[in-house]
Amino acid sequence: MAITHIDHVLIAVNGLEEAAERYRRLGFFVTEGGEHPGRGTANRLAVLDPEYLELIAVRDRAAAWPDLVEHLDRFGPGLFTFALASDDLEADLSAFRRRAADGVTDLRPEEPWDGELVTPGGRRRTWRAFRVAGGRAVNPFLIQHDSEGEEKRRKLAGDGELLPHPLQYGSVSRLAFAFPTLDEGVAYFRDGYGLQPEGGPSICPSRQADRVFFPLQRGLIEVIAPRGGDSPVAAFVAERGYGVHSVAVTVPDTARAADQLESRGVAVRRLPSGTVQVDPAHTLGVRLSLVKG
């Protein structure tokens, strides 16, 4: 049993068509997505390998995930939460329950549920997942799909063919999750989710933040915490408690990707490290970075 990688990142949006067009302008190929029957939401996807970005909108406030409705009401569009992929969901659920019962963590897994998505053309894909309660904000959840690898990617494509991304996006390199303190963040993923950090703390100068990395089989989670009140992360955690702060996606050549984005009218910031930060005004509030990979 294992959490293997970040399965997908949920981006809350108000209008799916507008959101899809915004992300096409960023050079993503965006699927037609579909509806979540009985759950009050619909989506469009930007499928990476093996992860995907999910643009998710509320169709029925009464039926939709209450945390998603509240997020859009309080914060508007932007990064909402993310799902961790499991290769044995029942085993990971049992292990999480044991940690909670033993008092290792204040987080607790909810009962698992079966999900499905039906495309406009009638194609169906399914998954099993469980959410995590406790804490002060929305927690990442665990998921296991009904398929893996290329078969899963084909299903994610929905009714159409999965075409390459014009900007050649590859995978989620890392996802930053912010906390008021580094100790809290380390305990959250170590004691709650059973993940192990690699190495000790380091400093991220551009964010004036301390950080610790949690490597997965693919990609990693970067736990960050503000070093002081002047850190841009400080305002984020003051407002939200904790949560998904930013996401980095790979491209073969960051300089070329930046040139292409600027030619599309998208503002970017080029860092000395080669990382390219996309202006959140063009991403529906998402802090999106491009890294070489």
mmCIF file with all atom_site columns, C-alpha atoms in Angstrom, residues 137-272:
data_model
loop_
_atom_site.group_PDB
_atom_site.id
_atom_site.type_symbol
_atom_site.label_atom_id
_atom_site.label_alt_id
_atom_site.label_comp_id
_atom_site.label_asym_id
_atom_site.label_entity_id
_atom_site.label_seq_id
_atom_site.pdbx_PDB_ins_code
_atom_site.Cartn_x
_atom_site.Cartn_y
_atom_site.Cartn_z
_atom_site.occupancy
_atom_site.B_iso_or_equiv
_atom_site.pdbx_formal_charge
_atom_site.auth_seq_id
_atom_site.auth_comp_id
_atom_site.auth_asym_id
_atom_site.auth_atom_id
_atom_site.pdbx_PDB_model_num
ATOM 1   C CA . ALA A 1 137 ? -9.121  24.111 6.612   1.00 0.00 ? 137 ALA A CA 1
ATOM 2   C CA . VAL A 1 138 ? -9.777  21.821 3.651   1.00 0.00 ? 138 VAL A CA 1
ATOM 3   C CA . ASN A 1 139 ? -7.541  18.739 3.717   1.00 0.00 ? 139 ASN A CA 1
ATOM 4   C CA . PRO A 1 140 ? -6.167  16.731 0.780   1.00 0.00 ? 140 PRO A CA 1
ATOM 5   C CA . PHE A 1 141 ? -8.104  13.532 0.084   1.00 0.00 ? 141 PHE A CA 1
ATOM 6   C CA . LEU A 1 142 ? -7.061  10.086 -1.175  1.00 0.00 ? 142 LEU A CA 1
ATOM 7   C CA . ILE A 1 143 ? -8.317  8.498  -4.385  1.00 0.00 ? 143 ILE A CA 1
ATOM 8   C CA . GLN A 1 144 ? -7.950  5.298  -6.414  1.00 0.00 ? 144 GLN A CA 1
ATOM 9   C CA . HIS A 1 145 ? -9.217  5.279  -10.004 1.00 0.00 ? 145 HIS A CA 1
ATOM 10  C CA . ASP A 1 146 ? -10.717 2.376  -11.925 1.00 0.00 ? 146 ASP A CA 1
ATOM 11  C CA . SER A 1 147 ? -7.700  2.385  -14.260 1.00 0.00 ? 147 SER A CA 1
ATOM 12  C CA . GLU A 1 148 ? -4.024  3.352  -14.391 1.00 0.00 ? 148 GLU A CA 1
ATOM 13  C CA . GLY A 1 149 ? -1.428  4.630  -16.843 1.00 0.00 ? 149 GLY A CA 1
ATOM 14  C CA . GLU A 1 150 ? -2.454  5.207  -20.441 1.00 0.00 ? 150 GLU A CA 1
ATOM 15  C CA . GLU A 1 151 ? -5.867  3.632  -19.935 1.00 0.00 ? 151 GLU A CA 1
ATOM 16  C CA . LYS A 1 152 ? -6.587  6.191  -17.213 1.00 0.00 ? 152 LYS A CA 1
ATOM 17  C CA . ARG A 1 153 ? -5.347  9.027  -19.420 1.00 0.00 ? 153 ARG A CA 1
ATOM 18  C CA . ARG A 1 154 ? -7.633  7.871  -22.254 1.00 0.00 ? 154 ARG A CA 1
ATOM 19  C CA . LYS A 1 155 ? -10.587 7.842  -19.873 1.00 0.00 ? 155 LYS A CA 1
ATOM 20  C CA . LEU A 1 156 ? -9.684  11.307 -18.610 1.00 0.00 ? 156 LEU A CA 1
ATOM 21  C CA . ALA A 1 157 ? -9.859  12.524 -22.211 1.00 0.00 ? 157 ALA A CA 1
ATOM 22  C CA . GLY A 1 158 ? -13.607 11.912 -22.139 1.00 0.00 ? 158 GLY A CA 1
ATOM 23  C CA . ASP A 1 159 ? -15.379 11.891 -25.489 1.00 0.00 ? 159 ASP A CA 1
ATOM 24  C CA . GLY A 1 160 ? -12.457 13.210 -27.490 1.00 0.00 ? 160 GLY A CA 1
ATOM 25  C CA . GLU A 1 161 ? -8.846  12.405 -28.236 1.00 0.00 ? 161 GLU A CA 1
ATOM 26  C CA . LEU A 1 162 ? -6.186  13.499 -25.755 1.00 0.00 ? 162 LEU A CA 1
ATOM 27  C CA . LEU A 1 163 ? -4.028  15.947 -27.716 1.00 0.00 ? 163 LEU A CA 1
ATOM 28  C CA . PRO A 1 164 ? -0.586  17.310 -26.728 1.00 0.00 ? 164 PRO A CA 1
ATOM 29  C CA . HIS A 1 165 ? -0.381  20.560 -24.799 1.00 0.00 ? 165 HIS A CA 1
ATOM 30  C CA . PRO A 1 166 ? 0.774   23.386 -27.108 1.00 0.00 ? 166 PRO A CA 1
ATOM 31  C CA . LEU A 1 167 ? 3.324   24.460 -24.450 1.00 0.00 ? 167 LEU A CA 1
ATOM 32  C CA . GLN A 1 168 ? 4.409   20.829 -23.894 1.00 0.00 ? 168 GLN A CA 1
ATOM 33  C CA . TYR A 1 169 ? 3.424   20.657 -20.232 1.00 0.00 ? 169 TYR A CA 1
ATOM 34  C CA . GLY A 1 170 ? 4.631   17.422 -18.654 1.00 0.00 ? 170 GLY A CA 1
ATOM 35  C CA . SER A 1 171 ? 3.846   16.711 -15.005 1.00 0.00 ? 171 SER A CA 1
ATOM 36  C CA . VAL A 1 172 ? 3.383   18.313 -11.604 1.00 0.00 ? 172 VAL A CA 1
ATOM 37  C CA . SER A 1 173 ? 6.923   18.735 -10.286 1.00 0.00 ? 173 SER A CA 1
ATOM 38  C CA . ARG A 1 174 ? 5.882   19.923 -6.844  1.00 0.00 ? 174 ARG A CA 1
ATOM 39  C CA . LEU A 1 175 ? 2.961   21.329 -4.949  1.00 0.00 ? 175 LEU A CA 1
ATOM 40  C CA . ALA A 1 176 ? 3.507   23.847 -2.144  1.00 0.00 ? 176 ALA A CA 1
ATOM 41  C CA . PHE A 1 177 ? 1.284   23.573 0.930   1.00 0.00 ? 177 PHE A CA 1
ATOM 42  C CA . ALA A 1 178 ? 1.534   26.469 3.384   1.00 0.00 ? 178 ALA A CA 1
ATOM 43  C CA . PHE A 1 179 ? 1.258   26.438 7.188   1.00 0.00 ? 179 PHE A CA 1
ATOM 44  C CA . PRO A 1 180 ? 1.843   29.061 9.899   1.00 0.00 ? 180 PRO A CA 1
ATOM 45  C CA . THR A 1 181 ? 4.848   27.044 11.161  1.00 0.00 ? 181 THR A CA 1
ATOM 46  C CA . LEU A 1 182 ? 7.070   24.405 9.621   1.00 0.00 ? 182 LEU A CA 1
ATOM 47  C CA . ASP A 1 183 ? 6.642   22.086 12.607  1.00 0.00 ? 183 ASP A CA 1
ATOM 48  C CA . GLU A 1 184 ? 2.884   22.070 12.113  1.00 0.00 ? 184 GLU A CA 1
ATOM 49  C CA . GLY A 1 185 ? 3.258   21.298 8.419   1.00 0.00 ? 185 GLY A CA 1
ATOM 50  C CA . VAL A 1 186 ? 5.718   18.459 8.955   1.00 0.00 ? 186 VAL A CA 1
ATOM 51  C CA . ALA A 1 187 ? 3.500   16.859 11.617  1.00 0.00 ? 187 ALA A CA 1
ATOM 52  C CA . TYR A 1 188 ? 0.444   17.245 9.380   1.00 0.00 ? 188 TYR A CA 1
ATOM 53  C CA . PHE A 1 189 ? 1.806   15.152 6.505   1.00 0.00 ? 189 PHE A CA 1
ATOM 54  C CA . ARG A 1 190 ? 3.993   12.818 8.585   1.00 0.00 ? 190 ARG A CA 1
ATOM 55  C CA . ASP A 1 191 ? 1.528   11.948 11.343  1.00 0.00 ? 191 ASP A CA 1
ATOM 56  C CA . GLY A 1 192 ? -1.687  12.432 9.411   1.00 0.00 ? 192 GLY A CA 1
ATOM 57  C CA . TYR A 1 193 ? -0.891  11.017 5.977   1.00 0.00 ? 193 TYR A CA 1
ATOM 58  C CA . GLY A 1 194 ? 2.015   8.746  6.883   1.00 0.00 ? 194 GLY A CA 1
ATOM 59  C CA . LEU A 1 195 ? 4.471   10.502 4.553   1.00 0.00 ? 195 LEU A CA 1
ATOM 60  C CA . GLN A 1 196 ? 8.145   10.986 5.370   1.00 0.00 ? 196 GLN A CA 1
ATOM 61  C CA . PRO A 1 197 ? 10.158  14.186 4.872   1.00 0.00 ? 197 PRO A CA 1
ATOM 62  C CA . GLU A 1 198 ? 13.503  14.093 3.105   1.00 0.00 ? 198 GLU A CA 1
ATOM 63  C CA . GLY A 1 199 ? 16.379  16.080 4.576   1.00 0.00 ? 199 GLY A CA 1
ATOM 64  C CA . GLY A 1 200 ? 16.072  19.031 6.898   1.00 0.00 ? 200 GLY A CA 1
ATOM 65  C CA . PRO A 1 201 ? 14.564  22.493 6.544   1.00 0.00 ? 201 PRO A CA 1
ATOM 66  C CA . SER A 1 202 ? 15.850  24.912 3.927   1.00 0.00 ? 202 SER A CA 1
ATOM 67  C CA . ILE A 1 203 ? 15.022  28.477 2.934   1.00 0.00 ? 203 ILE A CA 1
ATOM 68  C CA . CYS A 1 204 ? 13.097  29.663 -0.115  1.00 0.00 ? 204 CYS A CA 1
ATOM 69  C CA . PRO A 1 205 ? 14.383  33.249 -0.602  1.00 0.00 ? 205 PRO A CA 1
ATOM 70  C CA . SER A 1 206 ? 11.773  34.301 -3.178  1.00 0.00 ? 206 SER A CA 1
ATOM 71  C CA . ARG A 1 207 ? 8.930   33.520 -0.758  1.00 0.00 ? 207 ARG A CA 1
ATOM 72  C CA . GLN A 1 208 ? 10.827  34.423 2.449   1.00 0.00 ? 208 GLN A CA 1
ATOM 73  C CA . ALA A 1 209 ? 9.764   31.021 3.724   1.00 0.00 ? 209 ALA A CA 1
ATOM 74  C CA . ASP A 1 210 ? 11.176  27.931 5.373   1.00 0.00 ? 210 ASP A CA 1
ATOM 75  C CA . ARG A 1 211 ? 10.453  24.651 3.645   1.00 0.00 ? 211 ARG A CA 1
ATOM 76  C CA . VAL A 1 212 ? 10.673  20.871 3.917   1.00 0.00 ? 212 VAL A CA 1
ATOM 77  C CA . PHE A 1 213 ? 10.161  18.408 1.071   1.00 0.00 ? 213 PHE A CA 1
ATOM 78  C CA . PHE A 1 214 ? 8.034   15.261 1.158   1.00 0.00 ? 214 PHE A CA 1
ATOM 79  C CA . PRO A 1 215 ? 9.042   13.164 -1.869  1.00 0.00 ? 215 PRO A CA 1
ATOM 80  C CA . LEU A 1 216 ? 6.507   10.813 -3.446  1.00 0.00 ? 216 LEU A CA 1
ATOM 81  C CA . GLN A 1 217 ? 7.106   8.073  -6.008  1.00 0.00 ? 217 GLN A CA 1
ATOM 82  C CA . ARG A 1 218 ? 6.449   10.819 -8.571  1.00 0.00 ? 218 ARG A CA 1
ATOM 83  C CA . GLY A 1 219 ? 6.775   14.505 -7.705  1.00 0.00 ? 219 GLY A CA 1
ATOM 84  C CA . LEU A 1 220 ? 6.835   15.978 -4.216  1.00 0.00 ? 220 LEU A CA 1
ATOM 85  C CA . ILE A 1 221 ? 4.974   18.056 -1.683  1.00 0.00 ? 221 ILE A CA 1
ATOM 86  C CA . GLU A 1 222 ? 6.769   21.187 -0.501  1.00 0.00 ? 222 GLU A CA 1
ATOM 87  C CA . VAL A 1 223 ? 5.694   22.283 2.981   1.00 0.00 ? 223 VAL A CA 1
ATOM 88  C CA . ILE A 1 224 ? 6.320   26.010 3.421   1.00 0.00 ? 224 ILE A CA 1
ATOM 89  C CA . ALA A 1 225 ? 5.944   28.442 6.328   1.00 0.00 ? 225 ALA A CA 1
ATOM 90  C CA . PRO A 1 226 ? 6.615   32.202 6.506   1.00 0.00 ? 226 PRO A CA 1
ATOM 91  C CA . ARG A 1 227 ? 9.896   33.309 8.075   1.00 0.00 ? 227 ARG A CA 1
ATOM 92  C CA . GLY A 1 228 ? 8.292   36.557 9.207   1.00 0.00 ? 228 GLY A CA 1
ATOM 93  C CA . GLY A 1 229 ? 5.389   38.910 8.725   1.00 0.00 ? 229 GLY A CA 1
ATOM 94  C CA . ASP A 1 230 ? 6.861   40.315 5.506   1.00 0.00 ? 230 ASP A CA 1
ATOM 95  C CA . SER A 1 231 ? 6.704   36.931 3.777   1.00 0.00 ? 231 SER A CA 1
ATOM 96  C CA . PRO A 1 232 ? 3.979   36.724 1.099   1.00 0.00 ? 232 PRO A CA 1
ATOM 97  C CA . VAL A 1 233 ? 3.091   33.358 2.646   1.00 0.00 ? 233 VAL A CA 1
ATOM 98  C CA . ALA A 1 234 ? 2.181   35.074 5.943   1.00 0.00 ? 234 ALA A CA 1
ATOM 99  C CA . ALA A 1 235 ? -0.902  36.760 4.501   1.00 0.00 ? 235 ALA A CA 1
ATOM 100 C CA . PHE A 1 236 ? -2.017  33.485 2.929   1.00 0.00 ? 236 PHE A CA 1
ATOM 101 C CA . VAL A 1 237 ? -1.939  31.480 6.167   1.00 0.00 ? 237 VAL A CA 1
ATOM 102 C CA . ALA A 1 238 ? -3.440  34.358 8.153   1.00 0.00 ? 238 ALA A CA 1
ATOM 103 C CA . GLU A 1 239 ? -6.444  34.264 5.848   1.00 0.00 ? 239 GLU A CA 1
ATOM 104 C CA . ARG A 1 240 ? -6.811  30.506 5.336   1.00 0.00 ? 240 ARG A CA 1
ATOM 105 C CA . GLY A 1 241 ? -5.076  28.725 8.220   1.00 0.00 ? 241 GLY A CA 1
ATOM 106 C CA . TYR A 1 242 ? -3.308  26.375 5.832   1.00 0.00 ? 242 TYR A CA 1
ATOM 107 C CA . GLY A 1 243 ? -3.764  25.140 2.290   1.00 0.00 ? 243 GLY A CA 1
ATOM 108 C CA . VAL A 1 244 ? -2.482  24.678 -1.242  1.00 0.00 ? 244 VAL A CA 1
ATOM 109 C CA . HIS A 1 245 ? -0.320  27.698 -1.991  1.00 0.00 ? 245 HIS A CA 1
ATOM 110 C CA . SER A 1 246 ? 1.151   27.045 -5.437  1.00 0.00 ? 246 SER A CA 1
ATOM 111 C CA . VAL A 1 247 ? 1.901   24.408 -8.052  1.00 0.00 ? 247 VAL A CA 1
ATOM 112 C CA . ALA A 1 248 ? 4.895   23.883 -10.357 1.00 0.00 ? 248 ALA A CA 1
ATOM 113 C CA . VAL A 1 249 ? 4.494   22.123 -13.714 1.00 0.00 ? 249 VAL A CA 1
ATOM 114 C CA . THR A 1 250 ? 7.314   20.906 -15.951 1.00 0.00 ? 250 THR A CA 1
ATOM 115 C CA . VAL A 1 251 ? 8.097   22.076 -19.477 1.00 0.00 ? 251 VAL A CA 1
ATOM 116 C CA . PRO A 1 252 ? 11.078  21.083 -21.662 1.00 0.00 ? 252 PRO A CA 1
ATOM 117 C CA . ASP A 1 253 ? 12.391  24.660 -21.949 1.00 0.00 ? 253 ASP A CA 1
ATOM 118 C CA . THR A 1 254 ? 11.236  27.342 -19.511 1.00 0.00 ? 254 THR A CA 1
ATOM 119 C CA . ALA A 1 255 ? 12.646  30.262 -21.511 1.00 0.00 ? 255 ALA A CA 1
ATOM 120 C CA . ARG A 1 256 ? 10.848  29.135 -24.648 1.00 0.00 ? 256 ARG A CA 1
ATOM 121 C CA . ALA A 1 257 ? 7.638   28.575 -22.686 1.00 0.00 ? 257 ALA A CA 1
ATOM 122 C CA . ALA A 1 258 ? 7.912   32.097 -21.256 1.00 0.00 ? 258 ALA A CA 1
ATOM 123 C CA . ASP A 1 259 ? 8.373   33.512 -24.763 1.00 0.00 ? 259 ASP A CA 1
ATOM 124 C CA . GLN A 1 260 ? 5.305   31.638 -25.982 1.00 0.00 ? 260 GLN A CA 1
ATOM 125 C CA . LEU A 1 261 ? 3.191   32.822 -23.069 1.00 0.00 ? 261 LEU A CA 1
ATOM 126 C CA . GLU A 1 262 ? 4.226   36.431 -23.611 1.00 0.00 ? 262 GLU A CA 1
ATOM 127 C CA . SER A 1 263 ? 3.360   36.096 -27.300 1.00 0.00 ? 263 SER A CA 1
ATOM 128 C CA . ARG A 1 264 ? -0.126  35.049 -26.159 1.00 0.00 ? 264 ARG A CA 1
ATOM 129 C CA . GLY A 1 265 ? -0.427  38.165 -23.994 1.00 0.00 ? 265 GLY A CA 1
ATOM 130 C CA . VAL A 1 266 ? 0.267   36.348 -20.716 1.00 0.00 ? 266 VAL A CA 1
ATOM 131 C CA . ALA A 1 267 ? 2.493   38.176 -18.223 1.00 0.00 ? 267 ALA A CA 1
ATOM 132 C CA . VAL A 1 268 ? 5.287   36.147 -16.622 1.00 0.00 ? 268 VAL A CA 1
ATOM 133 C CA . ARG A 1 269 ? 8.186   36.660 -14.245 1.00 0.00 ? 269 ARG A CA 1
ATOM 134 C CA . ARG A 1 270 ? 11.516  34.995 -15.072 1.00 0.00 ? 270 ARG A CA 1
ATOM 135 C CA . LEU A 1 271 ? 13.576  34.045 -12.019 1.00 0.00 ? 271 LEU A CA 1
ATOM 136 C CA . PRO A 1 272 ? 17.391  33.687 -12.084 1.00 0.00 ? 272 PRO A CA 1
#
